[in-house]
């Protein structure tokens, strides 16, 4: 159970890092959109309902300033889950079922919180949503550490 959560958080972290390195949060997705609509040469891209416009595709300078702290928070989540997994493997006993269940339950909340944060980082970025997602993840991590103590 804990290994699955670690793997999910690891995947989210890798995706965020890749998008940041490429400065392209939708790497490859826009090319698919352009290929699908290559027959509509006479229609401007902005005129097509549902087509992304330029500001929806890239991070602004303000958005880019949020990426590093958010990546650090995701990295901390990954490290926290790994340490919890190791601690449970080394110290978990069969007579502590209720405590182990609590640890697994709170650990299961970390991955969805990381996903929420990662999703909030895709353009167009709503800074309030990023703050809320970050605060939620921090809260879940603190609770996980308290329970694991």
CSV table of C-alpha atoms in Angstrom, one decimal, residues 1-148:
chain,number,residue,atom,x,y,z
A,1,UNK,CA,0.0,0.0,0.0
A,2,UNK,CA,2.7,2.5,1.0
A,3,UNK,CA,4.9,1.6,-2.0
A,4,UNK,CA,2.0,2.4,-4.3
A,5,UNK,CA,1.6,5.9,-2.8
A,6,UNK,CA,5.4,6.5,-3.0
A,7,UNK,CA,5.3,5.5,-6.7
A,8,UNK,CA,2.4,7.8,-7.5
A,9,UNK,CA,4.1,10.7,-5.8
A,10,UNK,CA,7.3,9.9,-7.6
A,11,UNK,CA,5.5,10.0,-10.9
A,12,UNK,CA,3.9,13.3,-10.2
A,13,UNK,CA,7.2,14.7,-9.2
A,14,UNK,CA,8.9,13.5,-12.4
A,15,UNK,CA,6.1,15.0,-14.5
A,16,UNK,CA,6.4,18.3,-12.8
A,17,UNK,CA,10.2,18.4,-13.2
A,18,UNK,CA,9.9,17.4,-16.9
A,19,UNK,CA,7.4,20.2,-17.6
A,20,UNK,CA,9.5,22.7,-15.8
A,21,UNK,CA,12.7,21.7,-17.6
A,22,UNK,CA,11.0,21.9,-21.0
A,23,UNK,CA,9.2,25.1,-20.0
A,24,UNK,CA,6.2,23.4,-21.7
A,25,UNK,CA,3.5,22.2,-19.2
A,26,UNK,CA,1.6,20.6,-22.0
A,27,UNK,CA,4.6,18.9,-23.7
A,28,UNK,CA,3.3,17.1,-26.7
A,29,UNK,CA,-0.3,17.8,-26.2
A,30,UNK,CA,-0.5,20.9,-28.3
A,31,UNK,CA,1.1,19.0,-31.2
A,32,UNK,CA,-1.7,16.5,-31.1
A,33,UNK,CA,-4.2,19.3,-31.1
A,34,UNK,CA,-2.5,21.0,-34.1
A,35,UNK,CA,-2.4,17.7,-36.1
A,36,UNK,CA,-6.0,16.9,-35.4
A,37,UNK,CA,-7.0,20.4,-36.7
A,38,UNK,CA,-4.6,20.6,-39.6
A,39,UNK,CA,-7.5,20.5,-42.1
A,40,UNK,CA,-9.0,23.8,-40.9
A,41,UNK,CA,-6.3,26.1,-42.4
A,42,UNK,CA,-8.8,29.0,-43.0
A,43,UNK,CA,-9.9,29.2,-39.4
A,44,UNK,CA,-7.7,31.0,-36.9
A,45,UNK,CA,-6.7,29.0,-33.8
A,46,UNK,CA,-8.3,31.5,-31.4
A,47,UNK,CA,-11.6,31.3,-33.3
A,48,UNK,CA,-12.1,27.6,-32.6
A,49,UNK,CA,-14.2,27.1,-29.5
A,50,UNK,CA,-12.2,25.3,-26.9
A,51,UNK,CA,-8.9,25.9,-28.5
A,52,UNK,CA,-6.2,27.0,-26.1
A,53,UNK,CA,-4.9,30.6,-26.6
A,54,UNK,CA,-1.3,31.5,-25.9
A,55,UNK,CA,-1.7,32.7,-22.3
A,56,UNK,CA,-3.3,29.4,-21.4
A,57,UNK,CA,-0.3,27.4,-22.6
A,58,UNK,CA,2.7,28.8,-20.9
A,59,UNK,CA,3.7,29.9,-17.4
A,60,UNK,CA,4.0,33.6,-16.7
A,61,UNK,CA,7.1,34.9,-14.8
A,62,UNK,CA,4.9,34.9,-11.6
A,63,UNK,CA,3.8,31.4,-12.3
A,64,UNK,CA,7.4,30.2,-12.7
A,65,UNK,CA,8.3,31.6,-9.3
A,66,UNK,CA,5.8,29.1,-7.8
A,67,UNK,CA,7.2,26.1,-9.5
A,68,UNK,CA,10.4,25.6,-7.4
A,69,UNK,CA,8.6,25.8,-4.0
A,70,UNK,CA,5.9,23.5,-5.3
A,71,UNK,CA,8.4,21.0,-6.5
A,72,UNK,CA,10.2,21.1,-3.2
A,73,UNK,CA,6.9,20.4,-1.4
A,74,UNK,CA,6.3,17.4,-3.7
A,75,UNK,CA,9.9,16.2,-3.1
A,76,UNK,CA,9.3,16.5,0.7
A,77,UNK,CA,6.1,14.4,0.2
A,78,UNK,CA,8.0,11.7,-1.6
A,79,UNK,CA,10.7,11.7,1.2
A,80,UNK,CA,8.0,11.6,3.9
A,81,UNK,CA,6.3,8.6,2.3
A,82,UNK,CA,9.5,6.8,1.9
A,83,UNK,CA,10.5,7.3,5.5
A,84,UNK,CA,7.0,6.2,6.7
A,85,UNK,CA,7.3,3.1,4.6
A,86,UNK,CA,10.7,2.3,6.0
A,87,UNK,CA,9.6,3.0,9.6
A,88,UNK,CA,6.5,0.7,9.2
A,89,UNK,CA,8.7,-2.0,7.7
A,90,UNK,CA,11.2,-1.9,10.5
A,91,UNK,CA,9.0,-1.1,13.4
A,92,UNK,CA,5.5,-2.2,12.5
A,93,UNK,CA,4.2,-5.1,14.6
A,94,UNK,CA,1.1,-7.3,14.1
A,95,UNK,CA,-0.4,-6.3,17.4
A,96,UNK,CA,-0.4,-2.6,16.3
A,97,UNK,CA,-3.1,-3.1,13.6
A,98,UNK,CA,-5.1,0.1,14.5
A,99,UNK,CA,-2.0,2.3,14.5
A,100,UNK,CA,-0.8,0.8,11.2
A,101,UNK,CA,-4.3,1.3,9.7
A,102,UNK,CA,-4.1,5.0,10.7
A,103,UNK,CA,-0.7,5.4,9.1
A,104,UNK,CA,-1.9,3.8,5.9
A,105,UNK,CA,-5.0,5.9,5.9
A,106,UNK,CA,-3.2,9.2,6.2
A,107,UNK,CA,-0.5,8.1,3.8
A,108,UNK,CA,-3.3,7.4,1.2
A,109,UNK,CA,-4.2,11.1,1.5
A,110,UNK,CA,-0.7,12.3,0.4
A,111,UNK,CA,-0.8,11.2,-3.2
A,112,UNK,CA,-4.2,12.9,-4.0
A,113,UNK,CA,-3.0,16.1,-2.3
A,114,UNK,CA,0.2,16.0,-4.5
A,115,UNK,CA,-2.0,15.5,-7.6
A,116,UNK,CA,-4.1,18.5,-6.6
A,117,UNK,CA,-1.0,20.6,-6.3
A,118,UNK,CA,0.4,19.4,-9.5
A,119,UNK,CA,-2.8,20.0,-11.4
A,120,UNK,CA,-3.1,23.5,-9.9
A,121,UNK,CA,0.3,24.3,-11.5
A,122,UNK,CA,-0.9,23.9,-15.1
A,123,UNK,CA,-1.6,27.1,-17.0
A,124,UNK,CA,-3.6,29.1,-16.6
A,125,UNK,CA,-2.4,29.1,-13.0
A,126,UNK,CA,-4.7,30.4,-10.3
A,127,UNK,CA,-2.4,31.4,-7.5
A,128,UNK,CA,-5.1,31.1,-4.9
A,129,UNK,CA,-5.7,27.5,-5.9
A,130,UNK,CA,-2.0,26.8,-5.7
A,131,UNK,CA,-1.9,28.3,-2.2
A,132,UNK,CA,-4.9,26.2,-1.1
A,133,UNK,CA,-3.5,23.0,-2.6
A,134,UNK,CA,-0.1,23.7,-1.0
A,135,UNK,CA,-1.6,24.3,2.4
A,136,UNK,CA,-3.7,21.2,2.2
A,137,UNK,CA,-0.6,19.1,1.3
A,138,UNK,CA,1.4,20.6,4.2
A,139,UNK,CA,-1.5,19.8,6.6
A,140,UNK,CA,-1.7,16.2,5.4
A,141,UNK,CA,2.1,15.8,5.7
A,142,UNK,CA,2.1,17.2,9.3
A,143,UNK,CA,-0.7,14.9,10.2
A,144,UNK,CA,1.2,11.9,8.7
A,145,UNK,CA,4.3,12.8,10.7
A,146,UNK,CA,2.3,13.2,13.9
A,147,UNK,CA,0.5,9.8,13.5
A,148,UNK,CA,3.8,8.1,12.5
